[in-house]
Backbone as CSV, one residue per row, in Angstrom:
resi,resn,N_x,N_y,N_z,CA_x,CA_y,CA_z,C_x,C_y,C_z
1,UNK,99.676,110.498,111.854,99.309,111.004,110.539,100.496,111.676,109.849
2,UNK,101.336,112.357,110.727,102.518,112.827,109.957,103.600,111.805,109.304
3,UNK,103.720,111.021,110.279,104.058,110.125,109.536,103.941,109.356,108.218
4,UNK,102.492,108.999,108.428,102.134,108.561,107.440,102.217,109.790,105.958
5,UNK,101.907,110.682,106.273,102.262,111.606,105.228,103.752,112.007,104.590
6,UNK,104.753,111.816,105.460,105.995,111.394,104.914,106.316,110.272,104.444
7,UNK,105.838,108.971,104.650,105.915,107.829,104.219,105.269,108.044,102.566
8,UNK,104.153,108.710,102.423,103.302,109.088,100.778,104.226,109.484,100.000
9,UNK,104.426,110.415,100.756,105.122,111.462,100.062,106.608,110.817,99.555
10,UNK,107.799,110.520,100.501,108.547,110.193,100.471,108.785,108.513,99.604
11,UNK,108.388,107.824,99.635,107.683,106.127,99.114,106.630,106.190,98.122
12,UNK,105.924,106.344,98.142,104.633,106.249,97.756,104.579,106.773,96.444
13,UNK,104.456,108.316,96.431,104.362,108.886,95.444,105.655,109.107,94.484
14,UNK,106.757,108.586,95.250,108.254,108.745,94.601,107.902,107.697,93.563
15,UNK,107.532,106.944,93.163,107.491,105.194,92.974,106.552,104.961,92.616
16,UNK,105.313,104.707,92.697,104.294,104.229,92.206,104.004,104.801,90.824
17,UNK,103.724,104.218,89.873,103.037,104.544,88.641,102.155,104.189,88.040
18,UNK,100.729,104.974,88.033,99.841,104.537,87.787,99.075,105.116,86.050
19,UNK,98.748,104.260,85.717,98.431,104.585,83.999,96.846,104.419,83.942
20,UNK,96.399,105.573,83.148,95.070,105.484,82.729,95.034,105.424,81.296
21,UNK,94.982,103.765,81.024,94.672,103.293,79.318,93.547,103.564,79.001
22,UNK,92.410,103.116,79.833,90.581,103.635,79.136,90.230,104.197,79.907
23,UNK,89.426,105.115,80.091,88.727,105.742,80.951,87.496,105.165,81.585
24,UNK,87.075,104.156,81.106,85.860,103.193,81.040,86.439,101.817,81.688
25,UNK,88.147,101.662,81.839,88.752,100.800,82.432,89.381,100.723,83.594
26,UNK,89.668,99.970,84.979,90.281,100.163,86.014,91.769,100.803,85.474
27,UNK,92.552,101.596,86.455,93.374,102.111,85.871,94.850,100.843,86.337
28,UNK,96.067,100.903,85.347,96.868,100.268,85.748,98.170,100.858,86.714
29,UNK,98.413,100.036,88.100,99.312,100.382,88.612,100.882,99.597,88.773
30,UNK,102.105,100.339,88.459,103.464,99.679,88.181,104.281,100.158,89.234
31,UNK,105.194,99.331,89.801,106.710,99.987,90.555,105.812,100.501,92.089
32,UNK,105.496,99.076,92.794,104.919,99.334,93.988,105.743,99.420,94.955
33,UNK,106.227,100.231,95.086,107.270,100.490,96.701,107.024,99.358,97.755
34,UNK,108.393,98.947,98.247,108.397,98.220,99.007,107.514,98.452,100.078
35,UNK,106.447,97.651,100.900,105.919,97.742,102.326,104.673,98.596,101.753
36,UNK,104.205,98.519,100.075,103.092,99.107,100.426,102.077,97.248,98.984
37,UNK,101.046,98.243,99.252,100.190,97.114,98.422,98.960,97.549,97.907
38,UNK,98.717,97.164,96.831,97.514,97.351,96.375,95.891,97.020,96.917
39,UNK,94.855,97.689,97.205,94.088,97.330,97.928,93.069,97.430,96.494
40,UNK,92.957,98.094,95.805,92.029,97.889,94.797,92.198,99.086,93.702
41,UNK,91.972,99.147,92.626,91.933,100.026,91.026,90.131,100.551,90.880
42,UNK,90.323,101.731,90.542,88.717,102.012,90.225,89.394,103.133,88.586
43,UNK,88.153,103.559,87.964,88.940,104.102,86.664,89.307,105.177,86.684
44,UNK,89.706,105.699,87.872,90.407,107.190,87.907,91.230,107.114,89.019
45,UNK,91.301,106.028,89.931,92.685,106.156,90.725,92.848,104.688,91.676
46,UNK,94.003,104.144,92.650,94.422,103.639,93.010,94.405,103.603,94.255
47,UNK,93.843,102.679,94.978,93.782,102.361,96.481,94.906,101.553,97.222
48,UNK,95.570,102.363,98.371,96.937,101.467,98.621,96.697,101.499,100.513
49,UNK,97.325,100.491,100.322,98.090,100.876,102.241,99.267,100.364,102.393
50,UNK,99.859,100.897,103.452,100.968,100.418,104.294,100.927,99.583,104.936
51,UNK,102.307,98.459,104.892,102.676,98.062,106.297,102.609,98.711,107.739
52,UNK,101.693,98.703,108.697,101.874,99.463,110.009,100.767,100.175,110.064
53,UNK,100.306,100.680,108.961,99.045,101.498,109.245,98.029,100.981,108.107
54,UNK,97.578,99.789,108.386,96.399,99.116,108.055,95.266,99.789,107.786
55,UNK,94.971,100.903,108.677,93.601,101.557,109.483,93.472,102.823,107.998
56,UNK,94.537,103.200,107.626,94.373,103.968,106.780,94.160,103.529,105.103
57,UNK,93.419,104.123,104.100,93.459,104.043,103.032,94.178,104.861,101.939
58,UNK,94.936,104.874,100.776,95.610,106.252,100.283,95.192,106.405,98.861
59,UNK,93.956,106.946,98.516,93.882,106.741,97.124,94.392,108.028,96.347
60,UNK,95.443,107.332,95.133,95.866,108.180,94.504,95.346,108.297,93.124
61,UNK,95.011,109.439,92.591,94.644,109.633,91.227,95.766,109.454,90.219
62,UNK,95.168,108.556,88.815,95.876,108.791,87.531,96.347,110.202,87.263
63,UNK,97.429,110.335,86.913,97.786,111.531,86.194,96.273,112.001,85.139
64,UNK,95.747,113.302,84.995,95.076,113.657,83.822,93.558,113.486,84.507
65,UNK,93.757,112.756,85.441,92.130,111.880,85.681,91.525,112.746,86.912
66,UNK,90.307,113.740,86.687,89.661,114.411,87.183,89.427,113.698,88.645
67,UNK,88.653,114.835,89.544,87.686,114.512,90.477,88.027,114.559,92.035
68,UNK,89.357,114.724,92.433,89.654,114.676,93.566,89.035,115.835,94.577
69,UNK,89.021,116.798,94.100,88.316,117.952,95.281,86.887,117.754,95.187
70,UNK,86.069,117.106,94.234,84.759,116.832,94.157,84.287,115.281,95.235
71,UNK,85.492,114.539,95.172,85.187,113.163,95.813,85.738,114.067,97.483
72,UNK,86.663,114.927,97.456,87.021,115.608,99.138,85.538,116.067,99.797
73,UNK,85.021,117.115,98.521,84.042,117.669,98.932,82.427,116.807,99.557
74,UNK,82.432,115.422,98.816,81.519,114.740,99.531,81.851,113.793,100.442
75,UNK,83.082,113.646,100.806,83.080,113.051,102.194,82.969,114.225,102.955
76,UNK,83.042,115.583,102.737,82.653,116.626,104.126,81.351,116.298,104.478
77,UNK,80.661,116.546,103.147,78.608,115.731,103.149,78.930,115.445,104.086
78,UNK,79.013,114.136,103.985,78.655,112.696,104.532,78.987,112.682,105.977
79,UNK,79.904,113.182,106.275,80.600,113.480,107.614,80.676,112.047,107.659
80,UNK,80.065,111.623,109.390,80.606,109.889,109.587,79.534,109.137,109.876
81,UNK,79.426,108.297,109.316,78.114,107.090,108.929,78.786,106.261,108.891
82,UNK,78.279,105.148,109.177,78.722,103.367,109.337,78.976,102.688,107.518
83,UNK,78.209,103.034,107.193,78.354,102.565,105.875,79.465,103.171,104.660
84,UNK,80.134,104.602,105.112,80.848,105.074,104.490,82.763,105.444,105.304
85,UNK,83.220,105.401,104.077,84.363,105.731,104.845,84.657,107.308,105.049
86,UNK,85.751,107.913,106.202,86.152,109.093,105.815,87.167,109.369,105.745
87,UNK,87.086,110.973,105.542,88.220,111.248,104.433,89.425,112.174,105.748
88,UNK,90.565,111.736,105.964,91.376,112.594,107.069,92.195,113.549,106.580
89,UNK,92.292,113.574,105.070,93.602,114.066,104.605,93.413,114.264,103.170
90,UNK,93.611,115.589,102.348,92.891,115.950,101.228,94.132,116.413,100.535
91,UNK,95.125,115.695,99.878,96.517,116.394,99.157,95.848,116.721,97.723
92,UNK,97.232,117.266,97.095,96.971,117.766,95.287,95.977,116.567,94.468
93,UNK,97.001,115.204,95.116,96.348,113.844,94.109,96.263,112.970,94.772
94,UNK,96.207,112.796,95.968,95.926,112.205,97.120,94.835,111.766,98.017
95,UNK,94.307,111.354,98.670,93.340,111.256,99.809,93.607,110.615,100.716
96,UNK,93.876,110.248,101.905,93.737,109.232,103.278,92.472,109.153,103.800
97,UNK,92.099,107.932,103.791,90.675,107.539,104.075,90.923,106.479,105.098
98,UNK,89.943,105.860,105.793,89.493,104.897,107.102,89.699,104.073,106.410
99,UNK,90.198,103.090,106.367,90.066,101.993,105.397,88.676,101.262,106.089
100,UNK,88.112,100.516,105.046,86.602,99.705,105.230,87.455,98.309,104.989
101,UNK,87.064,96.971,106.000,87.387,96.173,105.420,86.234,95.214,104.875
102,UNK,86.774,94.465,104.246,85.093,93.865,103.837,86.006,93.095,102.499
103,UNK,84.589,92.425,101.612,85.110,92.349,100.675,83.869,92.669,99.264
104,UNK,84.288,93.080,98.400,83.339,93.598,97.393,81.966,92.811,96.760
105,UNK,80.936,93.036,96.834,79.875,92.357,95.958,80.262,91.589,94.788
106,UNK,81.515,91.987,93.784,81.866,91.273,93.118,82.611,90.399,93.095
107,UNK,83.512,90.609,94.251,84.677,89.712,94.502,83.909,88.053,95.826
108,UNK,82.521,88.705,96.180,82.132,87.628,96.567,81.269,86.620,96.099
109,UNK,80.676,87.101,95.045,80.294,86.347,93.844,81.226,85.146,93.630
110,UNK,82.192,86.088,92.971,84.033,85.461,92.510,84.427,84.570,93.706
111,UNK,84.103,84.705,95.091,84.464,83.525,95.719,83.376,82.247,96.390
112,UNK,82.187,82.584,96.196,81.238,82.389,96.854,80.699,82.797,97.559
113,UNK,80.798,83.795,98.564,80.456,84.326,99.437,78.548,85.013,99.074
114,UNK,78.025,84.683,100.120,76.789,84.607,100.244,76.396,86.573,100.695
115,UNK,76.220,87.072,99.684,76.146,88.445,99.834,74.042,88.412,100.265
116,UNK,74.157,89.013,101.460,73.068,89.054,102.506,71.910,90.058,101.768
117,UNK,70.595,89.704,102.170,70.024,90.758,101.335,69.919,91.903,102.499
118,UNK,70.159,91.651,104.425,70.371,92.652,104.966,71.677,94.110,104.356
119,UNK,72.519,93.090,103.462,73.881,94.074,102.725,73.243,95.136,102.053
120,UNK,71.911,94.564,101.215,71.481,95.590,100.232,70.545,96.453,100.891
121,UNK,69.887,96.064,101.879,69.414,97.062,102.988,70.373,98.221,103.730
122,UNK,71.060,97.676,103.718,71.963,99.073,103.976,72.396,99.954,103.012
123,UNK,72.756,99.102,101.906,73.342,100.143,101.043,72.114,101.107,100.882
124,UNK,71.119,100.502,100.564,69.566,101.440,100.284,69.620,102.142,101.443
125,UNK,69.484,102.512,102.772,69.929,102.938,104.100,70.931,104.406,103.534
126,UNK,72.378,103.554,103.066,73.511,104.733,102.951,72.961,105.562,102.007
127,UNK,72.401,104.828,100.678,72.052,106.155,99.710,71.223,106.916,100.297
128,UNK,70.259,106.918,100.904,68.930,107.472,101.364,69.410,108.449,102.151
129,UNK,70.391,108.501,102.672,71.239,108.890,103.828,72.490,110.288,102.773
130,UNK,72.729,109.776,101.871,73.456,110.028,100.928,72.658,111.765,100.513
131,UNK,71.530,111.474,99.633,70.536,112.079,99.291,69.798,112.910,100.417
132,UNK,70.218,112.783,101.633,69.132,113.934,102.404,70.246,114.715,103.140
133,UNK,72.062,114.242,102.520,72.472,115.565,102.355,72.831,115.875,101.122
134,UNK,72.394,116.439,100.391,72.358,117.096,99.050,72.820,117.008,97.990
135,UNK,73.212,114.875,98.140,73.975,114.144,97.423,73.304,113.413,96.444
136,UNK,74.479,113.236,95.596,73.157,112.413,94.489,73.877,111.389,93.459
137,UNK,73.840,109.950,94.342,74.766,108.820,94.468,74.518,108.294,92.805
138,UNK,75.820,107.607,92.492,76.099,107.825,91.230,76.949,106.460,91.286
139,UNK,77.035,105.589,90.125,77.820,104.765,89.844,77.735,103.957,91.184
140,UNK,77.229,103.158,91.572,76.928,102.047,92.499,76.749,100.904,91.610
141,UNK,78.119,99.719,91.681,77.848,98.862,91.374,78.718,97.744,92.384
142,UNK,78.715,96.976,92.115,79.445,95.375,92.516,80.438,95.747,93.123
143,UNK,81.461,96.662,92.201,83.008,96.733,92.758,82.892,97.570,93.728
144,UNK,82.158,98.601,93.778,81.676,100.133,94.370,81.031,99.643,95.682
145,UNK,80.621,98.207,96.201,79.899,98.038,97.544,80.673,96.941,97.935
146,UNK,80.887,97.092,99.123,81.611,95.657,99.816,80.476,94.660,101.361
147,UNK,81.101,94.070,101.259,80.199,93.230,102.345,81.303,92.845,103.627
148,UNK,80.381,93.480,104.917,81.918,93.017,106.110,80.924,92.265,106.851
149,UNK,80.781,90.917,107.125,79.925,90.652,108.719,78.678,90.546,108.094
150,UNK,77.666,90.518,107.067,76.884,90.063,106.211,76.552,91.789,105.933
151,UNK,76.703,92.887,106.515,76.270,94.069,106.388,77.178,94.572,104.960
152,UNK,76.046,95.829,104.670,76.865,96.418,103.222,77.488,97.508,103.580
153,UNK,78.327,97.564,102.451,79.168,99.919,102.463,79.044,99.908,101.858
154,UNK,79.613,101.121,101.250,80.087,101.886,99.983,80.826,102.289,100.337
155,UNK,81.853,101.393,99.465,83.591,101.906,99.210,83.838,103.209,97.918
156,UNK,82.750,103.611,97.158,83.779,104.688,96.098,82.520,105.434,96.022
157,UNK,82.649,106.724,96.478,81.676,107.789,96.506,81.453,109.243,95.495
158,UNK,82.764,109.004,94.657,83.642,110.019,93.961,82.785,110.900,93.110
159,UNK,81.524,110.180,92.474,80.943,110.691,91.499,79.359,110.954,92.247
160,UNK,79.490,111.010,93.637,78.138,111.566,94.665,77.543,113.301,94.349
161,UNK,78.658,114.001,93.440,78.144,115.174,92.743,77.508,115.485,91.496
162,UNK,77.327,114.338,90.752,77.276,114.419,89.363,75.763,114.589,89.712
163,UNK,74.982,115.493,88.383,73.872,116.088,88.211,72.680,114.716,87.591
164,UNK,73.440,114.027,86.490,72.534,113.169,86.107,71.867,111.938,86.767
165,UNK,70.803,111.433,86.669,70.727,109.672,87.448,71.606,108.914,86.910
166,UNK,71.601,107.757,87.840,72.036,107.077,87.395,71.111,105.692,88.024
167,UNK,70.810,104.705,86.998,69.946,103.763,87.387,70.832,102.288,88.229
168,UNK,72.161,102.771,88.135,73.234,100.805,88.160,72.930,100.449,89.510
169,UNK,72.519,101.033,90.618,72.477,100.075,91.809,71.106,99.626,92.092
170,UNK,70.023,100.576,91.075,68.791,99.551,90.641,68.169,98.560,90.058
171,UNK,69.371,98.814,89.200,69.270,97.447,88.049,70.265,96.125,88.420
172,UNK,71.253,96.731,89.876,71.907,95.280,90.153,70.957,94.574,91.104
173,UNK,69.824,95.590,91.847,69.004,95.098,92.840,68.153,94.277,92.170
174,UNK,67.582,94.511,90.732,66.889,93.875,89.968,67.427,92.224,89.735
175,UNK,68.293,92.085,89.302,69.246,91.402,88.991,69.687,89.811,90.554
176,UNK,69.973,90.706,91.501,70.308,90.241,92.742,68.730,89.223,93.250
177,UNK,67.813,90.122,93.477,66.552,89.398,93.809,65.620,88.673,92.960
178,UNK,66.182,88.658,91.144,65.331,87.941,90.167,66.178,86.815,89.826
179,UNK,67.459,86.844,89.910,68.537,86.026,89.385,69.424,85.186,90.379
180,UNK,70.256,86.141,91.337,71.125,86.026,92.453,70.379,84.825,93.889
181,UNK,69.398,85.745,94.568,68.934,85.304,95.591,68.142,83.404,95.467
182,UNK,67.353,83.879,94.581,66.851,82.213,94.248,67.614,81.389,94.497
183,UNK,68.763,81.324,93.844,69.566,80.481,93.173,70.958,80.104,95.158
184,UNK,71.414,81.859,95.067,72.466,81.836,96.613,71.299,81.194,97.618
185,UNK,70.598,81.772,97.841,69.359,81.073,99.611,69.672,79.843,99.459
186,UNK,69.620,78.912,98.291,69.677,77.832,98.516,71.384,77.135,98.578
187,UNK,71.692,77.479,97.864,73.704,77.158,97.427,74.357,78.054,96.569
188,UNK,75.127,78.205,97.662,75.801,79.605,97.236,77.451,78.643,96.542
189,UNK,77.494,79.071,95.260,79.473,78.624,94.445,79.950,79.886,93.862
190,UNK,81.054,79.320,93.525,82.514,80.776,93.094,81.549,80.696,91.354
191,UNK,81.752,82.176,90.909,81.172,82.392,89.941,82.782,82.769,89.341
192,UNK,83.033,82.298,87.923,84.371,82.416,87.619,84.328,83.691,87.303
193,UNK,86.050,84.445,87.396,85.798,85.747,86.978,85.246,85.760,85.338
194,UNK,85.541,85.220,84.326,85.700,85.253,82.881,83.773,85.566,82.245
195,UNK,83.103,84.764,83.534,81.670,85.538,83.733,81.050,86.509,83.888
196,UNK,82.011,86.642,85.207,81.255,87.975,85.741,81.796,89.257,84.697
197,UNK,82.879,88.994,84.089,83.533,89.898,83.057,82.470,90.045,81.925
198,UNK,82.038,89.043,81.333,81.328,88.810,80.418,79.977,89.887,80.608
199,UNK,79.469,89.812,82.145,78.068,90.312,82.369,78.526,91.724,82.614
200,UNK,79.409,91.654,82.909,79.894,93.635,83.197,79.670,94.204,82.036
201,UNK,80.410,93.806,81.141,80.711,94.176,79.966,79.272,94.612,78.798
202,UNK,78.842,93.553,78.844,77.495,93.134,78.362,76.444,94.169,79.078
203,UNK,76.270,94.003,80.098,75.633,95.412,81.055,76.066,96.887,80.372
204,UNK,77.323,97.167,80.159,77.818,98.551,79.902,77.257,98.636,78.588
205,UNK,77.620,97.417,77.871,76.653,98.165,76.877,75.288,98.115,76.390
206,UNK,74.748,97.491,76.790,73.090,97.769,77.478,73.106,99.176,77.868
207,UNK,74.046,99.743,78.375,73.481,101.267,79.008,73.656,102.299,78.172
208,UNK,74.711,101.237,77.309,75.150,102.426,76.286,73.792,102.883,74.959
209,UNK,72.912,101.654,74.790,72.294,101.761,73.917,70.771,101.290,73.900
210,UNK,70.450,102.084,75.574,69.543,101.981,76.051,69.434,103.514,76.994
């Protein structure tokens, strides 16, 4: 771990630049240090790993972009559950997390991949799990759950403090078993991204004016 914390520090954070254009948009990351790589963008920070230490995750926050001691504070919640990752290492703008491997609800759409309805049983499992410690799961969608082995996680937990509901991992369940399942049980194909963009989009603002 020390290591790896000189490697952040020293590489990582020397170098990387990450920009928050919308707040409503994944954020953009520039000037990736050699031996590291992008593992995924969410709209307030950047998921990376190293060469050599696979096992770990390093998400760094946008400059300006809230939330890091609130996303620390609910991986303490959560402690360690199968469905979630944890958190080893809590810097200024930083985090080191377990890395989950898998690949996202949306990105298996995007390839075909036959997302299990045992996946959504778990995730229902993690929230439930979520909520009876004193959490109150927020922003669950597509990008936010991954699929490893037909089972589900939750990869981004950040907003597990926020006070209001939020309905998005009910209305993708809606969606999944009226639309999705019919159609995958029988033949599952790559859904192009320029679609699934289309329905994101289209969704957000449905929420906006609903």
């Amino acid at each position: 771990m020390e290591k790896l914390l000189e490697q952040i520090t020293d590489e990582l954070l020397g170098q990387v630049i990450i920009e928050s254009v919308n707040p409503l948009e994944p954020v953009k990351v520039h000037s990736i240090p050699k031996s590291w790589r992008v593992l995924g963008t969410g709209n307030y920070a950047a998921v990376f790993c190293r060469q050599g230490a696979e096992q770990y995750a390093v998400k760094i926050y946008a400059p300006g972009r809230p939330g890091i001691e609130e996303e620390a504070e609910v991986y303490r919640r959560l402690g360690r559950h199968p469905a979630y990752s944890e958190c080893y290492y809590a810097g200024a703008d930083f985090l080191i997390l377990k890395r989950l491997g898998g690949v996202t609800f949306y990105d298996a759409m995007k390839r075909g991949i036959l997302i299990t309805g045992q996946a959504i049983e778990d995730v229902d499992d993690a929230l439930r799990y979520a909520r009876s410690r004193g959490l109150r799961p927020h922003d669950i969608h597509a990008k936010n759950v991954m699929l490893r082995d037909g089972r589900g996680l939750i990869v981004d937990i950040s907003d597990f403090l926020k006070d209001d509901d939020c309905s998005m991992w009910e209305d993708f369940k809606k969606l999944y078993y009226r639309l999705y399942w019919p159609v995958a049980s029988r033949r599952v194909f790559p859904l192009p991204r320029p679609v699934l963009e289309t329905v994101r989009r289209g969704y957000r603002l449905w929420r906006r004016w609903n």
